[in-house]
mmCIF file of C-alpha atoms in Angstrom:
data_model
loop_
_atom_site.group_PDB
_atom_site.id
_atom_site.type_symbol
_atom_site.label_atom_id
_atom_site.label_comp_id
_atom_site.label_asym_id
_atom_site.label_seq_id
_atom_site.Cartn_x
_atom_site.Cartn_y
_atom_site.Cartn_z
ATOM 1 C CA MET A 1350 0.000 0.000 0.000
ATOM 2 C CA ALA A 1351 1.374 3.398 -1.013
ATOM 3 C CA ALA A 1352 2.143 5.839 1.812
ATOM 4 C CA PHE A 1353 4.338 8.785 2.721
ATOM 5 C CA GLN A 1354 6.663 7.978 5.626
ATOM 6 C CA GLU A 1355 9.252 9.574 7.883
ATOM 7 C CA VAL A 1356 12.895 8.993 6.895
ATOM 8 C CA PHE A 1357 14.823 10.292 9.911
ATOM 9 C CA ARG A 1358 13.317 10.377 13.394
ATOM 10 C CA ARG A 1359 12.308 13.736 14.875
ATOM 11 C CA SER A 1360 12.529 15.321 11.438
ATOM 12 C CA GLY A 1361 9.082 16.934 11.436
ATOM 13 C CA ILE A 1362 6.858 14.188 10.021
ATOM 14 C CA ASP A 1363 3.865 12.854 11.936
ATOM 15 C CA GLU A 1364 2.762 9.499 10.526
ATOM 16 C CA ARG A 1365 0.062 9.099 13.196
ATOM 17 C CA ARG A 1366 -1.986 11.800 11.541
ATOM 18 C CA SER A 1367 -4.264 10.809 8.671
ATOM 19 C CA PRO A 1368 -3.045 11.831 6.184
ATOM 20 C CA PRO A 1369 0.510 12.201 7.499
ATOM 21 C CA GLY A 1370 1.698 15.736 8.233
ATOM 22 C CA MET A 1371 5.069 17.280 7.514
ATOM 23 C CA VAL A 1372 6.821 20.480 8.641
ATOM 24 C CA VAL A 1373 9.289 22.153 6.294
ATOM 25 C CA PRO A 1374 11.319 25.112 7.564
ATOM 26 C CA PHE A 1375 10.672 28.316 5.659
ATOM 27 C CA GLY A 1376 13.797 28.917 3.624
ATOM 28 C CA GLY A 1377 14.854 25.281 3.903
ATOM 29 C CA SER A 1378 13.831 21.749 3.011
ATOM 30 C CA ASN A 1379 12.895 18.352 4.434
ATOM 31 C CA ILE A 1380 12.961 14.770 3.176
ATOM 32 C CA VAL A 1381 10.075 12.313 3.029
ATOM 33 C CA ALA A 1382 9.846 8.730 1.807
ATOM 34 C CA LEU A 1383 7.138 7.408 -0.506
ATOM 35 C CA ILE A 1384 6.471 3.676 -0.297
ATOM 36 C CA ASP A 1385 5.652 2.914 -3.920
ATOM 37 C CA THR A 1386 5.411 -0.753 -4.886
ATOM 38 C CA GLY A 1387 6.338 -0.894 -8.557
ATOM 39 C CA ARG A 1388 7.774 2.627 -8.398
ATOM 40 C CA LYS A 1389 5.202 4.018 -10.840
ATOM 41 C CA LEU A 1390 3.429 6.766 -8.877
ATOM 42 C CA LYS A 1391 3.732 10.428 -9.788
ATOM 43 C CA VAL A 1392 3.965 13.027 -7.032
ATOM 44 C CA ASP A 1393 1.870 16.108 -7.735
ATOM 45 C CA PRO A 1394 3.393 19.258 -6.259
ATOM 46 C CA ASN A 1395 1.957 22.752 -6.254
ATOM 47 C CA PRO A 1396 4.663 24.621 -8.206
ATOM 48 C CA HIS A 1397 3.518 27.962 -6.828
ATOM 49 C CA ALA A 1398 4.030 27.061 -3.185
ATOM 50 C CA LEU A 1399 6.454 24.108 -2.869
ATOM 51 C CA GLY A 1400 9.475 22.791 -4.659
ATOM 52 C CA ILE A 1401 9.460 18.978 -4.838
ATOM 53 C CA LYS A 1402 12.132 16.796 -6.386
ATOM 54 C CA GLU A 1403 13.041 13.142 -6.191
ATOM 55 C CA ILE A 1404 16.513 12.577 -4.759
ATOM 56 C CA ASP A 1405 19.104 9.821 -4.924
ATOM 57 C CA GLY A 1406 17.745 6.833 -3.039
ATOM 58 C CA ALA A 1407 21.133 5.156 -2.618
ATOM 59 C CA ASP A 1408 22.640 8.172 -0.884
ATOM 60 C CA THR A 1409 19.618 8.567 1.409
ATOM 61 C CA LEU A 1410 19.628 4.884 2.348
ATOM 62 C CA ARG A 1411 23.342 5.114 3.124
ATOM 63 C CA ARG A 1412 22.622 7.969 5.547
ATOM 64 C CA VAL A 1413 19.785 5.966 7.117
ATOM 65 C CA VAL A 1414 22.104 2.998 7.684
ATOM 66 C CA GLN A 1415 24.736 5.277 9.222
ATOM 67 C CA ALA A 1416 22.147 6.715 11.602
ATOM 68 C CA ARG A 1417 20.969 3.225 12.582
ATOM 69 C CA ASP A 1418 24.562 2.122 13.212
ATOM 70 C CA THR A 1419 25.288 5.207 15.328
ATOM 71 C CA PHE A 1420 22.245 4.816 17.563
ATOM 72 C CA SER A 1421 22.695 1.044 17.849
ATOM 73 C CA GLU A 1422 26.040 1.401 19.639
ATOM 74 C CA PRO A 1423 25.963 -0.284 23.086
ATOM 75 C CA ASP A 1424 26.864 2.912 24.960
ATOM 76 C CA ILE A 1425 23.871 4.855 23.603
ATOM 77 C CA ASP A 1426 21.166 5.578 26.194
ATOM 78 C CA PRO A 1427 18.197 3.223 25.531
ATOM 79 C CA GLN A 1428 15.694 6.091 25.646
ATOM 80 C CA LEU A 1429 17.722 8.093 23.130
ATOM 81 C CA ARG A 1430 18.106 5.002 20.931
ATOM 82 C CA ALA A 1431 14.361 4.351 20.899
ATOM 83 C CA ALA A 1432 13.691 7.967 19.957
ATOM 84 C CA SER A 1433 16.348 8.137 17.247
ATOM 85 C CA LEU A 1434 16.513 4.886 15.271
ATOM 86 C CA PRO A 1435 15.208 5.555 11.742
ATOM 87 C CA ALA A 1436 12.940 3.194 9.876
ATOM 88 C CA THR A 1437 14.156 0.334 7.690
ATOM 89 C CA PHE A 1438 13.391 0.680 3.987
ATOM 90 C CA ASN A 1439 13.383 -1.790 1.128
ATOM 91 C CA GLY A 1440 13.381 -1.352 -2.647
ATOM 92 C CA ASP A 1441 9.839 0.052 -2.663
ATOM 93 C CA ALA A 1442 10.961 3.329 -1.094
ATOM 94 C CA ARG A 1443 11.510 6.515 -3.068
ATOM 95 C CA PHE A 1444 12.747 9.738 -1.485
ATOM 96 C CA PHE A 1445 11.657 13.310 -2.100
ATOM 97 C CA GLU A 1446 13.066 16.636 -0.985
ATOM 98 C CA ILE A 1447 10.377 19.238 -0.331
ATOM 99 C CA ASN A 1448 11.554 22.824 -0.476
ATOM 100 C CA GLY A 1449 9.828 25.619 1.439
ATOM 101 C CA ARG A 1450 11.597 28.710 0.111
ATOM 102 C CA ILE A 1451 8.627 30.356 -1.607
ATOM 103 C CA LYS A 1452 6.241 31.311 1.197
ATOM 104 C CA PRO A 1453 5.068 30.185 4.667
ATOM 105 C CA ILE A 1454 2.132 27.761 4.701
ATOM 106 C CA GLY A 1455 0.160 27.376 7.913
ATOM 107 C CA PHE A 1456 -1.603 24.324 9.274
ATOM 108 C CA PRO A 1457 -3.127 22.004 8.240
ATOM 109 C CA GLY A 1458 -0.736 22.521 5.309
ATOM 110 C CA LEU A 1459 -0.812 22.107 1.551
ATOM 111 C CA GLU A 1460 -1.809 18.687 0.256
ATOM 112 C CA VAL A 1461 0.746 16.768 -1.781
ATOM 113 C CA VAL A 1462 -0.475 13.587 -3.475
ATOM 114 C CA ALA A 1463 0.951 10.534 -5.229
ATOM 115 C CA ARG A 1464 -1.145 9.416 -8.220
ATOM 116 C CA SER A 1465 -1.268 6.286 -10.332
ATOM 117 C CA ALA A 1466 -1.053 6.352 -14.105
ATOM 118 C CA GLY A 1467 -4.857 6.479 -14.099
ATOM 119 C CA ARG A 1468 -4.753 9.627 -11.916
ATOM 120 C CA LYS A 1469 -6.074 7.836 -8.845
ATOM 121 C CA ILE A 1470 -4.713 9.284 -5.603
ATOM 122 C CA GLU A 1471 -2.812 6.524 -3.783
ATOM 123 C CA ALA A 1472 -1.162 8.531 -0.996
ATOM 124 C CA ARG A 1473 -1.571 11.973 0.583
ATOM 125 C CA LEU A 1474 0.702 14.240 2.610
ATOM 126 C CA HIS A 1475 -0.034 17.611 4.226
ATOM 127 C CA VAL A 1476 2.937 20.002 4.193
ATOM 128 C CA ALA A 1477 3.230 23.083 6.423
ATOM 129 C CA VAL A 1478 6.045 25.593 5.858
ATOM 130 C CA LEU A 1479 6.944 27.416 9.075
ATOM 131 C CA PRO A 1480 9.298 30.308 9.844
ATOM 132 C CA GLU A 1481 11.677 29.754 12.732
ATOM 133 C CA ILE A 1482 10.645 30.613 16.280
ATOM 134 C CA LYS A 1483 13.370 31.144 18.883
ATOM 135 C CA ILE A 1484 12.762 30.348 22.553
ATOM 136 C CA LYS A 1485 15.163 31.643 25.199
ATOM 137 C CA VAL A 1486 15.895 29.079 27.913
ATOM 138 C CA ALA A 1487 18.036 29.320 31.046
ATOM 139 C CA PHE A 1488 19.438 26.463 33.158
ATOM 140 C CA ARG A 1489 20.229 26.938 36.838
ATOM 141 C CA ASN A 1490 21.983 24.343 38.982
ATOM 142 C CA VAL A 1491 20.665 24.766 42.534
ATOM 143 C CA MET A 1492 23.304 24.916 45.268
ATOM 144 C CA VAL A 1493 23.012 24.668 49.043
ATOM 145 C CA PRO A 1494 25.473 25.163 51.937
ATOM 146 C CA GLY A 1495 27.903 22.253 52.114
ATOM 147 C CA ILE A 1496 30.788 21.404 54.427
ATOM 148 C CA GLY A 1497 31.979 24.527 56.183
ATOM 149 C CA GLY A 1498 29.243 26.538 54.513
ATOM 150 C CA THR A 1499 30.830 26.220 51.058
ATOM 151 C CA PRO A 1500 28.115 26.009 48.361
ATOM 152 C CA ALA A 1501 27.569 22.472 47.068
ATOM 153 C CA PHE A 1502 25.327 21.133 44.316
ATOM 154 C CA HIS A 1503 21.885 20.095 45.511
ATOM 155 C CA THR A 1504 21.814 17.513 42.727
ATOM 156 C CA LYS A 1505 24.091 14.507 42.400
ATOM 157 C CA LYS A 1506 24.120 15.119 38.661
ATOM 158 C CA PRO A 1507 24.626 18.815 37.799
ATOM 159 C CA CYS A 1508 23.382 19.788 34.388
ATOM 160 C CA ASN A 1509 25.564 21.096 31.602
ATOM 161 C CA GLU A 1510 23.778 23.800 29.628
ATOM 162 C CA GLN A 1511 25.500 22.957 26.355
ATOM 163 C CA ASP A 1512 24.658 19.246 26.583
ATOM 164 C CA GLU A 1513 21.033 19.936 27.503
ATOM 165 C CA LEU A 1514 20.612 22.428 24.654
ATOM 166 C CA LEU A 1515 22.251 20.062 22.193
ATOM 167 C CA THR A 1516 19.604 17.432 22.924
ATOM 168 C CA ILE A 1517 16.703 19.901 22.957
ATOM 169 C CA ASN A 1518 17.786 21.317 19.627
ATOM 170 C CA SER A 1519 18.127 17.857 18.113
ATOM 171 C CA ILE A 1520 14.396 17.379 18.733
ATOM 172 C CA TRP A 1521 12.526 20.655 18.313
ATOM 173 C CA PRO A 1522 13.899 21.758 14.911
ATOM 174 C CA GLN A 1523 11.321 19.267 13.599
ATOM 175 C CA ALA A 1524 8.881 22.149 14.168
ATOM 176 C CA ASN A 1525 11.423 24.840 13.207
ATOM 177 C CA ILE A 1526 11.659 25.877 16.859
ATOM 178 C CA ARG A 1527 15.110 26.625 18.247
ATOM 179 C CA PHE A 1528 16.019 27.081 21.890
ATOM 180 C CA GLU A 1529 18.721 29.638 22.635
ATOM 181 C CA PRO A 1530 20.657 29.937 25.919
ATOM 182 C CA MET A 1531 20.152 32.829 28.307
ATOM 183 C CA PRO A 1532 23.207 33.596 30.486
ATOM 184 C CA SER A 1533 22.566 32.528 34.066
ATOM 185 C CA ASP A 1534 24.441 31.808 37.293
ATOM 186 C CA TRP A 1535 24.087 28.832 39.567
ATOM 187 C CA LEU A 1536 21.437 29.463 42.184
ATOM 188 C CA VAL A 1537 22.664 29.385 45.800
ATOM 189 C CA ILE A 1538 19.911 28.775 48.377
ATOM 190 C CA ASP A 1539 21.207 29.656 51.864
ATOM 191 C CA ASP A 1540 18.477 28.502 54.230
ATOM 192 C CA SER A 1541 20.302 29.911 57.248
ATOM 193 C CA GLN A 1542 18.976 33.354 56.349
ATOM 194 C CA ALA A 1543 15.824 34.366 58.236
ATOM 195 C CA ALA A 1544 14.176 35.958 55.204
ATOM 196 C CA LEU A 1545 14.677 32.848 53.110
ATOM 197 C CA LYS A 1546 13.443 30.621 55.943
ATOM 198 C CA GLN A 1547 10.250 32.676 55.966
ATOM 199 C CA GLU A 1548 9.831 32.236 52.199
ATOM 200 C CA LEU A 1549 10.260 28.484 52.543
ATOM 201 C CA ALA A 1550 7.814 28.386 55.459
ATOM 202 C CA ASN A 1551 5.239 30.355 53.456
ATOM 203 C CA ALA A 1552 5.626 28.033 50.465
ATOM 204 C CA ALA A 1553 5.261 24.924 52.657
ATOM 205 C CA ALA A 1554 2.499 26.439 54.814
ATOM 206 C CA MET A 1555 4.623 26.082 57.974
ATOM 207 C CA LYS A 1556 3.711 28.134 61.036
ATOM 208 C CA ASP A 1557 7.183 28.162 62.606
ATOM 209 C CA ALA A 1558 9.618 29.664 60.082
ATOM 210 C CA SER A 1559 12.592 28.808 62.304
ATOM 211 C CA LEU A 1560 12.061 25.133 61.420
ATOM 212 C CA ALA A 1561 12.007 25.743 57.685
ATOM 213 C CA ALA A 1562 14.873 24.322 55.633
ATOM 214 C CA PHE A 1563 15.511 23.754 51.963
ATOM 215 C CA PRO A 1564 14.523 20.101 51.445
ATOM 216 C CA ASP A 1565 16.404 17.253 49.804
ATOM 217 C CA VAL A 1566 13.251 16.405 47.832
ATOM 218 C CA ILE A 1567 11.525 19.264 46.021
ATOM 219 C CA GLU A 1568 7.746 18.959 46.282
ATOM 220 C CA VAL A 1569 6.792 20.743 43.091
ATOM 221 C CA GLU A 1570 3.240 21.698 44.047
ATOM 222 C CA LYS A 1571 4.429 23.267 47.316
ATOM 223 C CA LEU A 1572 7.655 24.926 46.237
ATOM 224 C CA LYS A 1573 7.106 26.001 42.624
ATOM 225 C CA SER A 1574 5.992 29.475 43.749
ATOM 226 C CA PHE A 1575 9.183 29.779 45.828
ATOM 227 C CA PHE A 1576 11.273 29.461 42.647
ATOM 228 C CA VAL A 1577 9.412 32.154 40.672
ATOM 229 C CA LYS A 1578 11.668 34.967 41.948
ATOM 230 C CA TYR A 1579 14.714 32.992 40.774
ATOM 231 C CA LYS A 1580 13.664 32.791 37.128
ATOM 232 C CA VAL A 1581 16.200 34.335 34.754
ATOM 233 C CA LYS A 1582 15.095 37.713 33.478
ATOM 234 C CA GLY A 1583 14.465 37.689 29.737
ATOM 235 C CA ALA A 1584 14.151 33.894 29.495
ATOM 236 C CA HIS A 1585 10.935 32.366 28.236
ATOM 237 C CA LEU A 1586 11.678 29.228 30.276
ATOM 238 C CA THR A 1587 13.954 28.660 33.280
ATOM 239 C CA ILE A 1588 14.909 25.071 34.162
ATOM 240 C CA PHE A 1589 16.199 24.322 37.680
ATOM 241 C CA CYS A 1590 18.401 21.286 38.283
ATOM 242 C CA VAL A 1591 17.804 19.667 41.697
ATOM 243 C CA ASP A 1592 18.401 16.265 43.276
ATOM 244 C CA LYS A 1593 14.959 14.725 43.724
ATOM 245 C CA LEU A 1594 11.391 15.684 42.832
ATOM 246 C CA TRP A 1595 7.983 14.756 44.173
ATOM 247 C CA SER A 1596 4.887 15.611 42.176
ATOM 248 C CA ASN A 1597 1.347 14.230 42.181
ATOM 249 C CA GLY A 1598 2.281 11.136 44.159
ATOM 250 C CA SER A 1599 5.396 10.131 42.229
ATOM 251 C CA SER A 1600 9.088 10.934 41.813
ATOM 252 C CA PRO A 1601 9.467 12.143 38.209
ATOM 253 C CA ASN A 1602 12.598 12.816 36.179
ATOM 254 C CA GLY A 1603 11.329 16.313 35.489
ATOM 255 C CA SER A 1604 8.345 18.551 36.070
ATOM 256 C CA PHE A 1605 6.905 21.653 34.384
ATOM 257 C CA ALA A 1606 5.194 24.291 36.533
ATOM 258 C CA ARG A 1607 2.191 25.217 34.466
ATOM 259 C CA SER A 1608 1.659 28.978 33.972
ATOM 260 C CA LEU A 1609 4.921 29.879 35.765
ATOM 261 C CA ASP A 1610 7.302 29.293 32.830
ATOM 262 C CA LEU A 1611 9.685 27.238 34.931
ATOM 263 C CA ALA A 1612 10.589 23.555 35.107
ATOM 264 C CA PHE A 1613 12.667 21.165 37.193
ATOM 265 C CA ILE A 1614 14.958 18.307 36.213
ATOM 266 C CA SER A 1615 16.304 15.800 38.740
ATOM 267 C CA SER A 1616 19.416 13.674 39.249
ATOM 268 C CA GLN A 1617 17.564 10.680 37.782
ATOM 269 C CA ARG A 1618 16.751 12.504 34.546
ATOM 270 C CA GLY A 1619 17.378 10.912 31.159
ATOM 271 C CA PRO A 1620 18.981 12.526 28.104
ATOM 272 C CA ASN A 1621 15.609 13.745 26.797
ATOM 273 C CA THR A 1622 14.110 15.056 30.058
ATOM 274 C CA SER A 1623 14.830 18.732 29.372
ATOM 275 C CA ALA A 1624 13.449 18.389 25.858
ATOM 276 C CA HIS A 1625 10.352 16.712 27.292
ATOM 277 C CA GLU A 1626 9.780 19.563 29.761
ATOM 278 C CA ALA A 1627 10.371 22.056 26.949
ATOM 279 C CA GLY A 1628 7.571 20.260 25.108
ATOM 280 C CA HIS A 1629 5.261 20.787 28.088
ATOM 281 C CA PHE A 1630 6.181 24.478 27.989
ATOM 282 C CA LEU A 1631 5.289 24.676 24.303
ATOM 283 C CA GLY A 1632 2.151 22.625 24.878
ATOM 284 C CA TYR A 1633 0.920 24.971 27.601
ATOM 285 C CA TYR A 1634 0.534 27.673 24.963
ATOM 286 C CA SER A 1635 -1.445 25.350 22.693
ATOM 287 C CA LYS A 1636 -4.649 26.391 20.971
ATOM 288 C CA SER A 1637 -5.673 22.845 20.196
ATOM 289 C CA ALA A 1638 -4.210 20.470 22.755
ATOM 290 C CA SER A 1639 -6.642 17.696 21.793
ATOM 291 C CA LYS A 1640 -5.206 17.348 18.291
ATOM 292 C CA PRO A 1641 -2.021 15.269 17.989
ATOM 293 C CA TRP A 1642 -0.791 17.196 14.948
ATOM 294 C CA ASP A 1643 -1.321 20.532 16.711
ATOM 295 C CA SER A 1644 -0.362 19.463 20.198
ATOM 296 C CA HIS A 1645 2.480 21.906 20.874
ATOM 297 C CA THR A 1646 1.860 25.571 20.180
ATOM 298 C CA VAL A 1647 3.388 28.792 21.378
ATOM 299 C CA LYS A 1648 0.142 30.704 21.550
ATOM 300 C CA THR A 1649 1.687 33.934 22.804
ATOM 301 C CA ASP A 1650 5.187 35.050 23.596
ATOM 302 C CA PRO A 1651 5.358 34.781 27.418
ATOM 303 C CA LYS A 1652 7.199 38.113 27.653
ATOM 304 C CA THR A 1653 5.644 40.313 24.933
ATOM 305 C CA GLY A 1654 2.166 38.796 24.760
ATOM 306 C CA LYS A 1655 2.376 38.761 20.950
ATOM 307 C CA GLU A 1656 0.693 35.978 18.996
ATOM 308 C CA THR A 1657 3.070 33.464 17.456
ATOM 309 C CA GLY A 1658 0.586 30.940 16.096
ATOM 310 C CA ARG A 1659 3.028 28.040 16.044
ATOM 311 C CA LYS A 1660 1.733 24.509 15.930
ATOM 312 C CA THR A 1661 4.103 21.592 15.836
ATOM 313 C CA SER A 1662 4.200 17.841 15.583
ATOM 314 C CA ARG A 1663 4.869 15.752 18.682
ATOM 315 C CA CYS A 1664 8.410 14.962 19.660
#
C-alpha cells in the first residue's frame, strides 16, 4: 500500500496523523519517503508554493544505515536510541526533498499527493512551511550550603547547559523551533537566612519559620511558587536542576510548573528530560491540545504577549 513515511526520526513528520503531516522550515527543506510498490506513482506538487524533487535513493539509504549504526552502539542511552533509530526501507521506497523557500504555509498545510497512471490518488501528505521561532531558555543548577558553609550542588548530577541544549535542539527543529541559551548563574539557596526561611515556610504552609529548611526532595506543588523569583530575566523558560522531585504522588525525572514558565529536572533525569519539559512548555501555549498534529503551540510570547501561532508535531 502506497504511503508517505518519515525517513529520519524527529525530522518533522507525523505518521500518526491521517493523512501524514510534515513540517518544512521556511527557507529550507525536508525529506520524506514514498512507499511505492512498482515505483510508478507520480507526485503532484503545487509549483507555486512548494518545490518537490526526487533525490538519490542510494545516498539517502546510506545515511539511514549510518544513523541506525550510530544509535545502535551499546553505549547509547536506551531512551535516546528508541527515539532516534530511523525506519528500515526496502526497494519500494523513493525519497523526495520538499523545499519551502517560496512562502510560509500554515496548518493544516498544503496537500501533496501521489497518483497512479490512471490519476487515482494513492497517498496523501499535508505540508506546512513554518518560519523559525526562537525560545530563550536558562538552566540553573541549585546549590546549598555544604561542608563549612561552602556552596555544594543540591543535585548529584549537575546539568551542563551545552549538553542539555544540544539534545533539545536535536528534537525541536522538527517544528522549526530553536532554543537559545540565556546567560545565568548557579542558584545558591542559603536557608540559614531568616528571610529565606520565611519564604520556605510560606511556600510549605509552615507556622514556625525557624524550622524551615531547603529540602532534599523538592515537592513541586508546594515549592514552585518559591522558585518564581529565581527565574532568569528575559528567558521564556527557566529550568532548575535539583536532586529529587515529588509531584502528584510520584518521583518524576522532570516537572513543568504550568503557567509559571519554569521547570525542574532531577538527578535521575534521562537525556531527553529537558526536551520533554520544553515540550510541556510549548504545549501549555497550545490552541488545540486535543489534536495530535497541533499538540504543541506557542500561543503567545510569554514576555511580549504577541501571537506566534506556532503549531508543531509531537516529539
